[in-house]
Structures are given as C-alpha cells and as structure tokens.
Coordinates of C-alpha atoms in Angstrom, one line a residue:
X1 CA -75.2 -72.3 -13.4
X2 CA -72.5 -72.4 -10.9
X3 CA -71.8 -69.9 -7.7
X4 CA -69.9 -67.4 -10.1
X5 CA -71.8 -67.3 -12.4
X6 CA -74.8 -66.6 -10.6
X7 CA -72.7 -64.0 -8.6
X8 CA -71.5 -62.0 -11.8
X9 CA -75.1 -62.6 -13.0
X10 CA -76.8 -61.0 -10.1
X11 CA -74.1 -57.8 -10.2
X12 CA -75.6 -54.5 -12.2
X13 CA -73.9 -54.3 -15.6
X14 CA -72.2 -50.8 -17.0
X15 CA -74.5 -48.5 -18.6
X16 CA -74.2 -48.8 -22.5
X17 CA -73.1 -45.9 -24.0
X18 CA -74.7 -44.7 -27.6
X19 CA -73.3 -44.5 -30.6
X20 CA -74.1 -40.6 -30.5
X21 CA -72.2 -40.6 -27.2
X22 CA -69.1 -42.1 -28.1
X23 CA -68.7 -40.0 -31.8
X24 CA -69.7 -36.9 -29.4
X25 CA -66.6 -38.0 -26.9
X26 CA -64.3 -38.7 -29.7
X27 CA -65.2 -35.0 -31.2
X28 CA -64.5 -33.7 -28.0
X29 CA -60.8 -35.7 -27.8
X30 CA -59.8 -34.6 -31.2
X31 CA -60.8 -30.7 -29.9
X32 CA -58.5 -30.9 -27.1
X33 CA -55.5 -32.8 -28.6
X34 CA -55.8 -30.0 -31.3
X35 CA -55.8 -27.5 -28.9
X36 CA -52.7 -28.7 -27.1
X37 CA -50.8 -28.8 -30.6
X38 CA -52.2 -24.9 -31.3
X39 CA -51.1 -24.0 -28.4
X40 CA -47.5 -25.4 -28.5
X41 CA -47.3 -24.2 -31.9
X42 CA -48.4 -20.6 -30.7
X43 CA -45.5 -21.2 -27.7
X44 CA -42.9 -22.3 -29.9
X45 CA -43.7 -18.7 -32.5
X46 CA -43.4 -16.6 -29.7
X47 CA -40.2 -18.1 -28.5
X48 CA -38.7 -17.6 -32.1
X49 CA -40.1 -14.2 -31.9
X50 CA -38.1 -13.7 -28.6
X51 CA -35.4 -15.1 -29.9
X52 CA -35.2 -12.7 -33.0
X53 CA -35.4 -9.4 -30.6
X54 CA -32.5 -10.6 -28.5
X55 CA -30.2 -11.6 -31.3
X56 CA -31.2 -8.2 -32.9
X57 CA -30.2 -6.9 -29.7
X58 CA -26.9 -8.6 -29.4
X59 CA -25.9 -7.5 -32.8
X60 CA -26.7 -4.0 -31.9
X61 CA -23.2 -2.5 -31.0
X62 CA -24.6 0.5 -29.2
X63 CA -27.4 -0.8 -27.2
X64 CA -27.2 -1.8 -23.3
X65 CA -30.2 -2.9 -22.2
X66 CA -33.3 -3.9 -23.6
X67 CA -36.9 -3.4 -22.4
X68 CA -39.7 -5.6 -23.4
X69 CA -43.5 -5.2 -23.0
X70 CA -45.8 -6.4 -20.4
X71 CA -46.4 -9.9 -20.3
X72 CA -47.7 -12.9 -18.4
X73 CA -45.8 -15.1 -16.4
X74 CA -45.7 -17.8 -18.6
X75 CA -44.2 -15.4 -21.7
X76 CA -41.8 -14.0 -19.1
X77 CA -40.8 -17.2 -18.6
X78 CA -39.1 -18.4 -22.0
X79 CA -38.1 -14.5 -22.1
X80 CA -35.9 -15.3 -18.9
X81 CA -35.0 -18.4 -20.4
X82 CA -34.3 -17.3 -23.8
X83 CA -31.5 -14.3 -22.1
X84 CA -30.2 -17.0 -20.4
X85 CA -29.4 -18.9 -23.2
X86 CA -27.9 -15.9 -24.6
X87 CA -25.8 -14.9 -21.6
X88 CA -27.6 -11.8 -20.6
X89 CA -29.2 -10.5 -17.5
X90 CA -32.7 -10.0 -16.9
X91 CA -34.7 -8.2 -14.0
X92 CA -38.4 -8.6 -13.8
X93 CA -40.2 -5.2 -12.8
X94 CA -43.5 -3.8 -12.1
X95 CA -46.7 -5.5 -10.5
X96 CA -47.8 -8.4 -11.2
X97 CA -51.0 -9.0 -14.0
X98 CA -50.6 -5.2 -14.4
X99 CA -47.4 -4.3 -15.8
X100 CA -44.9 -6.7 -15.1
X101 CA -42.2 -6.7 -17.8
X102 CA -38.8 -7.8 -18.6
X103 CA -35.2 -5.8 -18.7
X104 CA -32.3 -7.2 -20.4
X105 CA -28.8 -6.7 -20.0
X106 CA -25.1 -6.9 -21.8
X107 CA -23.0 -8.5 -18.6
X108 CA -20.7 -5.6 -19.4
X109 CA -23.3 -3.1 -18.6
X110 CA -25.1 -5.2 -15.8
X111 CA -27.5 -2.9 -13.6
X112 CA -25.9 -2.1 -9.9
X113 CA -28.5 -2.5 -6.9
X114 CA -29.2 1.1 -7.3
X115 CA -30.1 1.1 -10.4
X116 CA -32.3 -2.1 -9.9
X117 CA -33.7 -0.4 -6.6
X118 CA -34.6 3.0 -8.9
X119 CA -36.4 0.5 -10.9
X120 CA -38.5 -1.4 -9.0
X121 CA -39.7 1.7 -7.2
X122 CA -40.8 2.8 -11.0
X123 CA -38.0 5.7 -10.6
X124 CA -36.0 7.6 -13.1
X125 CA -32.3 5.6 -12.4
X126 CA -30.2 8.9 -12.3
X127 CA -26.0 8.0 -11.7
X128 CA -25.0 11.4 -11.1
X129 CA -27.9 11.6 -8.1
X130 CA -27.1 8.2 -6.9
X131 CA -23.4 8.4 -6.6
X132 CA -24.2 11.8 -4.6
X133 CA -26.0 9.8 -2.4
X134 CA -23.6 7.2 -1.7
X135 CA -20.9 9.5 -1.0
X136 CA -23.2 11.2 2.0
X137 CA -24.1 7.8 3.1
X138 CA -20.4 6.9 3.4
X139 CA -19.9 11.1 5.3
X140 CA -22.4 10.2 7.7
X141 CA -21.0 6.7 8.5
X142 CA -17.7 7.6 9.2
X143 CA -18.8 11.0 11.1
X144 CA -20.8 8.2 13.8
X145 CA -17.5 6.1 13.9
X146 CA -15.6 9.3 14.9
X147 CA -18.3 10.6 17.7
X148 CA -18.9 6.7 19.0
X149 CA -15.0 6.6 19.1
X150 CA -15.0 10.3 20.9
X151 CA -17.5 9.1 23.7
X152 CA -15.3 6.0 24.1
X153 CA -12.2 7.9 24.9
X154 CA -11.2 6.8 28.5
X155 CA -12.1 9.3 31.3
X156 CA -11.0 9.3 34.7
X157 CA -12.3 7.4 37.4
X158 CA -12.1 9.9 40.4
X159 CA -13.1 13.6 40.1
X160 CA -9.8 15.0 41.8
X161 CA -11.4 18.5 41.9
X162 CA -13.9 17.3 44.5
X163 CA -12.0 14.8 46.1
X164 CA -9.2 17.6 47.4
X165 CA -10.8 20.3 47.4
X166 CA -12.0 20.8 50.8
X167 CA -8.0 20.2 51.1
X168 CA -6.3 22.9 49.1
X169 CA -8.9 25.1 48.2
X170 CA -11.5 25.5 45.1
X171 CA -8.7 27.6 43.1
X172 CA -6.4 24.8 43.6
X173 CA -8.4 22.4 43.2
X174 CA -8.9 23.7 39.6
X175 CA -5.3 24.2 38.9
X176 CA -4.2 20.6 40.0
X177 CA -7.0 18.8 38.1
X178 CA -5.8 16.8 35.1
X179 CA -7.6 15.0 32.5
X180 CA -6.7 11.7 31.8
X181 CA -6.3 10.7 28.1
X182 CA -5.5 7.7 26.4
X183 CA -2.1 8.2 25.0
X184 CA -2.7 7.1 21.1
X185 CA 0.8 7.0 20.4
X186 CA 2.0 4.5 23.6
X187 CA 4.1 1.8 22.8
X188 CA 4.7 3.4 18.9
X189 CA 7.5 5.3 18.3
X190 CA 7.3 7.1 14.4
X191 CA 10.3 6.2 12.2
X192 CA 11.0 9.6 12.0
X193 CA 11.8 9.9 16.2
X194 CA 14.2 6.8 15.1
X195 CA 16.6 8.9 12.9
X196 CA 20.3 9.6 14.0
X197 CA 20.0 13.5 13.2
X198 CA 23.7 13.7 14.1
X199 CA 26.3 14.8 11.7
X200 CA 29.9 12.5 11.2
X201 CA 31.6 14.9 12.9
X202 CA 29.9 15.2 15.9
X203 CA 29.8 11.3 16.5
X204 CA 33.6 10.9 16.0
X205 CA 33.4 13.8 18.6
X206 CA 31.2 12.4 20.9
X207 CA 33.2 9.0 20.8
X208 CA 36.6 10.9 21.3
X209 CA 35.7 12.8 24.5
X210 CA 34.4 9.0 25.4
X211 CA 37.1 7.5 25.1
X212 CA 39.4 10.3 26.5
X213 CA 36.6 9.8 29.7
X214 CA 37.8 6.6 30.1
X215 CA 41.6 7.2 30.0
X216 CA 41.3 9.5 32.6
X217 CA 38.8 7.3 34.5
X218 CA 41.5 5.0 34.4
X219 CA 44.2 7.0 35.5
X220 CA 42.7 8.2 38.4
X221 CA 42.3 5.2 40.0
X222 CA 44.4 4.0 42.9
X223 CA 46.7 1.8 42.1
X224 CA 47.0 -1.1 44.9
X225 CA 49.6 -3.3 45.5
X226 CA 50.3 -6.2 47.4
X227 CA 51.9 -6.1 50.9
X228 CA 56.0 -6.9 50.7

C-alpha cells in the first residue's frame, strides 16, 4: 500500500445512511416541493380573484373608489400590483397585522392629501369641512403677512418730540412731530395721474397765448445795431 492509500485508509469514512433514512428524506422532499406548488397555486387563485374585483370595478360606471378587506402584506402586495397594472391608485391604511387594508382609486377621482390625511387618522373624509378649513388656513396666513409687513413699516430714527423739546416747549413739540412713513407710491405714478384731462379747445388756447408770449417777447427787445 502506498502513502495515499494508507492516508485515505487511516481517515474516518461517512456514516452510512439506512435505507429507512433515505425513503424518510425523500418523503420529506416530495412534502415540501408539494408544498411550494400548493402554495403558488393558492398565490396565483387569489391573484385571479383580485384581478376579477378590479375589472368589476373598472366596468362599474358609477363607482370611484374601491375598498378591500384586511390583508397581509404579502396579499397587499399583488393587490398593489394588480391596480397598478390596471392604472389605478392605491393607498394602504390602518395598522399593520391589525387592520391594514387597501383603497383603490379611478385617476379621475384620485384622493387629495386631505382626504388621504382623513384616512389614515381613521377619520370620516368630509369636503364641505375640509375646504372650510383650508380657506381659514389661507385667512390666517395672509392676516400674519399683513401684521409682519405692518411691524416692518419704517419708523423714524430720532424722536423729534424729545429732542426739541426742552427748545420750543412740550406743546410744540407735539405739534411739530411728524411721523415718517414709507411712501408706497414713490417712484410710480398711476396711469390715471398720466391723462391729458384738457379739452381741444383749451390746448389750441394755451398754445395761442404761447405763442402770442413770444411775439411780444420778441418785440420788446432792444434792437442793437452796429456803430456807423
């Protein structure tokens, strides 16, 4: 016997497995590949079962949105996939393992983000309330532009009541203080200021007595002439 072979000799040799073993472990392969194909088969009903709802829903002139039960994540999956195919949105609501479930929508009557928002809270989506709402939100908005643009105005820098008083008097003080203002209308003059209110008469008689100012102008002028 040579050095390999007394080597491969000396190492320990697999276990043998039993013929009860191995029909036990080929049982047990046939389980799981049958469970794999069960379970792609039960995968593949539900999404035809998906499938049928939307299409049924899609056909359904009247209908907007649709709302399916709770589900798992895996369901919600091919439900999200499924709307997708049929170009419609879907929203996810509720908590998770508990109630989670699936919204769908026609684009044309896509949820806003208050809707959405009333519905993730688990709220009644009311328009009428919401567009109420929006309309004070936009109130109050503009009221704190007008008050922050108020307390911006430009005030003066010296307080001319104190500064002369001890001058001209309290009284006069008073009276002679003036606010300074920003003028809002400097440098702008309104197309109406720009009109020529004048009548046609009154311009020929303006440019008359103009030109009759000139004539005279003219005649009353000394005349001077060079020395003979």
């Amino acid at each position: 016997m040579d050095l390999l072979g007394s080597i491969l000799g000396s190492m320990d040799k697999p276990p043998q497995i039993s013929e009860a073993e191995r029909q036990q472990k080929k049982k047990q392969r046939e389980l799981e590949q049958k469970a794999q194909a069960n379970e792609k088969q039960m995968k593949q009903k539900f999404r035809e079962k998906i499938e049928e709802k939307i299409n049924a829903f899609l056909r359904d002139g009247e209908a907007k949105s649709y709302k399916f039960e709770p589900m798992d994540k895996f369901q919600r999956s091919i439900v999200h996939d499924v709307a997708d195919v049929a170009g419609l949105a879907a929203y996810s609501f509720g908590e998770e393992e508990v109630d989670r479930f699936i919204q769908v929508w026609k684009k044309e009557f896509s949820p806003c983000e208050g809707e959405l928002s009333a519905l993730r809270k688990g709220e009644e989506w009311d328009p009428v309330r919401y567009k109420q709402i929006k309309e004070e939100e936009e109130w109050k908005s503009r009221l704190e532009e007008e008050r922050a643009r108020q307390k911006n105005k430009i005030k003066p820098k010296t307080n001319y009541q104190a500064k002369y008083e001890h001058l001209i008097g309290k009284e006069a003080a008073v009276d002679a203080a003036r606010k300074t203002e920003a003028n809002k209308s400097y440098g702008m003059v309104s197309a109406e200021s720009k009109k020529d209110k004048r009548t046609v008469e009154q311009v020929q008689a303006e440019l008359r007595a103009k030109k009759m100012r000139k004539l005279e102008e003219g005649e009353a002028l000394p005349i001077h002439r060079p020395d003979q």
